[in-house]
N, CA, C and O atoms as a GROMACS GRO file, in nm:
protein
  208
    1MET      N    1   4.653  -1.395  -1.495
    1MET     CA    2   4.517  -1.420  -1.454
    1MET      C    3   4.494  -1.364  -1.314
    1MET      O    4   4.586  -1.361  -1.232
    2GLY      N    5   4.370  -1.320  -1.286
    2GLY     CA    6   4.338  -1.264  -1.155
    2GLY      C    7   4.315  -1.372  -1.051
    2GLY      O    8   4.315  -1.491  -1.081
    3THR      N    9   4.295  -1.326  -0.929
    3THR     CA   10   4.267  -1.420  -0.822
    3THR      C   11   4.119  -1.448  -0.817
    3THR      O   12   4.037  -1.362  -0.851
    4ARG      N   13   4.085  -1.565  -0.775
    4ARG     CA   14   3.945  -1.608  -0.769
    4ARG      C   15   3.878  -1.546  -0.647
    4ARG      O   16   3.930  -1.555  -0.536
    5MET      N   17   3.762  -1.483  -0.669
    5MET     CA   18   3.687  -1.419  -0.561
    5MET      C   19   3.573  -1.510  -0.516
    5MET      O   20   3.511  -1.579  -0.597
    6SER      N   21   3.548  -1.507  -0.388
    6SER     CA   22   3.434  -1.578  -0.332
    6SER      C   23   3.353  -1.475  -0.253
    6SER      O   24   3.404  -1.411  -0.162
    7TYR      N   25   3.226  -1.461  -0.289
    7TYR     CA   26   3.141  -1.361  -0.225
    7TYR      C   27   3.044  -1.429  -0.130
    7TYR      O   28   2.992  -1.537  -0.160
    8PRO      N   29   3.018  -1.367  -0.015
    8PRO     CA   30   2.920  -1.422   0.080
    8PRO      C   31   2.781  -1.426   0.017
    8PRO      O   32   2.750  -1.346  -0.070
    9ILE      N   33   2.698  -1.519   0.062
    9ILE     CA   34   2.562  -1.534   0.010
    9ILE      C   35   2.482  -1.405   0.024
    9ILE      O   36   2.398  -1.375  -0.060
   10GLU      N   37   2.508  -1.329   0.130
   10GLU     CA   38   2.436  -1.204   0.151
   10GLU      C   39   2.464  -1.104   0.039
   10GLU      O   40   2.374  -1.032  -0.006
   11VAL      N   41   2.588  -1.099  -0.006
   11VAL     CA   42   2.626  -1.008  -0.114
   11VAL      C   43   2.559  -1.053  -0.244
   11VAL      O   44   2.508  -0.970  -0.320
   12LYS      N   45   2.558  -1.182  -0.269
   12LYS     CA   46   2.494  -1.235  -0.390
   12LYS      C   47   2.346  -1.202  -0.392
   12LYS      O   48   2.293  -1.156  -0.493
   13GLN      N   49   2.278  -1.225  -0.279
   13GLN     CA   50   2.134  -1.198  -0.271
   13GLN      C   51   2.105  -1.050  -0.290
   13GLN      O   52   2.011  -1.013  -0.360
   14LYS      N   53   2.184  -0.966  -0.227
   14LYS     CA   54   2.165  -0.821  -0.238
   14LYS      C   55   2.186  -0.775  -0.383
   14LYS      O   56   2.110  -0.692  -0.434
   15ALA      N   57   2.288  -0.828  -0.448
   15ALA     CA   58   2.315  -0.792  -0.588
   15ALA      C   59   2.199  -0.833  -0.678
   15ALA      O   60   2.159  -0.756  -0.766
   16VAL      N   61   2.145  -0.952  -0.658
   16VAL     CA   62   2.032  -0.999  -0.738
   16VAL      C   63   1.909  -0.911  -0.713
   16VAL      O   64   1.842  -0.871  -0.808
   17GLU      N   65   1.881  -0.882  -0.587
   17GLU     CA   66   1.766  -0.796  -0.553
   17GLU      C   67   1.779  -0.659  -0.618
   17GLU      O   68   1.683  -0.606  -0.674
   18MET      N   69   1.899  -0.603  -0.610
   18MET     CA   70   1.921  -0.470  -0.667
   18MET      C   71   1.904  -0.473  -0.819
   18MET      O   72   1.842  -0.383  -0.877
   19ARG      N   73   1.958  -0.575  -0.883
   19ARG     CA   74   1.949  -0.585  -1.029
   19ARG      C   75   1.805  -0.602  -1.074
   19ARG      O   76   1.762  -0.539  -1.171
   20LEU      N   77   1.730  -0.687  -1.004
   20LEU     CA   78   1.590  -0.709  -1.039
   20LEU      C   79   1.506  -0.583  -1.015
   20LEU      O   80   1.401  -0.566  -1.077
   21ALA      N   81   1.552  -0.497  -0.926
   21ALA     CA   82   1.483  -0.371  -0.898
   21ALA      C   83   1.521  -0.262  -0.998
   21ALA      O   84   1.470  -0.150  -0.992
   22GLY      N   85   1.611  -0.295  -1.090
   22GLY     CA   86   1.648  -0.201  -1.195
   22GLY      C   87   1.768  -0.113  -1.165
   22GLY      O   88   1.792  -0.016  -1.236
   23VAL      N   89   1.842  -0.145  -1.061
   23VAL     CA   90   1.961  -0.067  -1.027
   23VAL      C   91   2.068  -0.094  -1.134
   23VAL      O   92   2.091  -0.209  -1.170
   24PRO      N   93   2.133   0.012  -1.183
   24PRO     CA   94   2.237  -0.006  -1.285
   24PRO      C   95   2.352  -0.095  -1.235
   24PRO      O   96   2.389  -0.092  -1.118
   25MET      N   97   2.406  -0.174  -1.326
   25MET     CA   98   2.513  -0.268  -1.293
   25MET      C   99   2.632  -0.198  -1.229
   25MET      O  100   2.689  -0.248  -1.132
   26LYS      N  101   2.669  -0.082  -1.282
   26LYS     CA  102   2.785  -0.009  -1.231
   26LYS      C  103   2.765   0.029  -1.084
   26LYS      O  104   2.858   0.020  -1.004
   27GLU      N  105   2.643   0.071  -1.050
   27GLU     CA  106   2.612   0.109  -0.912
   27GLU      C  107   2.619  -0.012  -0.819
   27GLU      O  108   2.671  -0.002  -0.707
   28ILE      N  109   2.567  -0.125  -0.864
   28ILE     CA  110   2.572  -0.249  -0.784
   28ILE      C  111   2.717  -0.287  -0.758
   28ILE      O  112   2.755  -0.319  -0.645
   29MET      N  113   2.797  -0.283  -0.863
   29MET     CA  114   2.938  -0.322  -0.850
   29MET      C  115   3.013  -0.231  -0.754
   29MET      O  116   3.094  -0.279  -0.675
   30GLN      N  117   2.987  -0.102  -0.759
   30GLN     CA  118   3.055  -0.008  -0.670
   30GLN      C  119   3.010  -0.026  -0.526
   30GLN      O  120   3.092  -0.032  -0.435
   31GLU      N  121   2.879  -0.036  -0.506
   31GLU     CA  122   2.825  -0.044  -0.370
   31GLU      C  123   2.866  -0.172  -0.299
   31GLU      O  124   2.896  -0.171  -0.179
   32LEU      N  125   2.867  -0.284  -0.373
   32LEU     CA  126   2.895  -0.414  -0.311
   32LEU      C  127   3.039  -0.460  -0.333
   32LEU      O  128   3.077  -0.570  -0.292
   33ASN      N  129   3.119  -0.375  -0.399
   33ASN     CA  130   3.260  -0.406  -0.425
   33ASN      C  131   3.277  -0.537  -0.503
   33ASN      O  132   3.355  -0.624  -0.466
   34ILE      N  133   3.201  -0.548  -0.612
   34ILE     CA  134   3.209  -0.665  -0.700
   34ILE      C  135   3.295  -0.625  -0.819
   34ILE      O  136   3.276  -0.519  -0.878
   35LYS      N  137   3.389  -0.710  -0.855
   35LYS     CA  138   3.489  -0.676  -0.956
   35LYS      C  139   3.444  -0.700  -1.099
   35LYS      O  140   3.492  -0.634  -1.191
   36ASN      N  141   3.352  -0.795  -1.121
   36ASN     CA  142   3.319  -0.838  -1.256
   36ASN      C  143   3.168  -0.838  -1.278
   36ASN      O  144   3.095  -0.904  -1.204
   37LYS      N  145   3.121  -0.766  -1.380
   37LYS     CA  146   2.976  -0.757  -1.402
   37LYS      C  147   2.916  -0.890  -1.445
   37LYS      O  148   2.798  -0.915  -1.419
   38THR      N  149   2.994  -0.975  -1.510
   38THR     CA  150   2.937  -1.104  -1.551
   38THR      C  151   2.904  -1.191  -1.430
   38THR      O  152   2.819  -1.279  -1.440
   39GLN      N  153   2.969  -1.166  -1.319
   39GLN     CA  154   2.938  -1.241  -1.197
   39GLN      C  155   2.796  -1.211  -1.152
   39GLN      O  156   2.721  -1.302  -1.116
   40VAL      N  157   2.759  -1.084  -1.153
   40VAL     CA  158   2.623  -1.044  -1.115
   40VAL      C  159   2.523  -1.104  -1.213
   40VAL      O  160   2.418  -1.154  -1.172
   41GLN      N  161   2.555  -1.099  -1.341
   41GLN     CA  162   2.465  -1.156  -1.442
   41GLN      C  163   2.445  -1.305  -1.419
   41GLN      O  164   2.334  -1.356  -1.437
   42THR      N  165   2.550  -1.375  -1.380
   42THR     CA  166   2.540  -1.518  -1.351
   42THR      C  167   2.448  -1.542  -1.233
   42THR      O  168   2.364  -1.632  -1.237
   43TRP      N  169   2.463  -1.464  -1.126
   43TRP     CA  170   2.378  -1.480  -1.008
   43TRP      C  171   2.232  -1.456  -1.041
   43TRP      O  172   2.144  -1.528  -0.994
   44VAL      N  173   2.205  -1.354  -1.124
   44VAL     CA  174   2.067  -1.325  -1.164
   44VAL      C  175   2.012  -1.441  -1.247
   44VAL      O  176   1.897  -1.480  -1.228
   45ARG      N  177   2.092  -1.495  -1.337
   45ARG     CA  178   2.049  -1.609  -1.419
   45ARG      C  179   2.018  -1.729  -1.332
   45ARG      O  180   1.917  -1.796  -1.352
   46TRP      N  181   2.104  -1.758  -1.234
   46TRP     CA  182   2.079  -1.868  -1.141
   46TRP      C  183   1.951  -1.846  -1.063
   46TRP      O  184   1.872  -1.939  -1.044
   47HIS      N  185   1.930  -1.722  -1.017
   47HIS     CA  186   1.810  -1.688  -0.940
   47HIS      C  187   1.684  -1.713  -1.022
   47HIS      O  188   1.588  -1.773  -0.973
   48LYS      N  189   1.685  -1.667  -1.147
   48LYS     CA  190   1.568  -1.684  -1.234
   48LYS      C  191   1.542  -1.831  -1.265
   48LYS      O  192   1.428  -1.871  -1.287
   49ALA      N  193   1.649  -1.911  -1.269
   49ALA     CA  194   1.635  -2.054  -1.297
   49ALA      C  195   1.598  -2.134  -1.172
   49ALA      O  196   1.569  -2.253  -1.179
   50GLY      N  197   1.598  -2.066  -1.056
   50GLY     CA  198   1.564  -2.134  -0.932
   50GLY      C  199   1.680  -2.207  -0.868
   50GLY      O  200   1.661  -2.292  -0.782
   51ASP      N  201   1.802  -2.174  -0.910
   51ASP     CA  202   1.922  -2.241  -0.858
   51ASP      C  203   1.991  -2.163  -0.748
   51ASP      O  204   2.109  -2.184  -0.721
   52THR      N  205   1.919  -2.072  -0.684
   52THR     CA  206   1.981  -1.986  -0.584
   52THR      C  207   2.042  -2.072  -0.484
   52THR      O  208   2.101  -2.023  -0.388
   0.00000   0.00000   0.00000
C-alpha cells in the first residue's frame, strides 16, 4: 500500500477551480503534483456539496 498524502488547502482549492474551469484531469495532476485522480474528484464533489 502507498503512503497517505495530505495536501494543503491551497492545492485543493486550486485543483477544484481548475477542474470546474474545464482543465483536463491529467494537466491538473501534473501541475499540482497530485498522485491520484480520484482525490481531485472527491474534492470537486465536496465543493459542489458545500463541504469545502
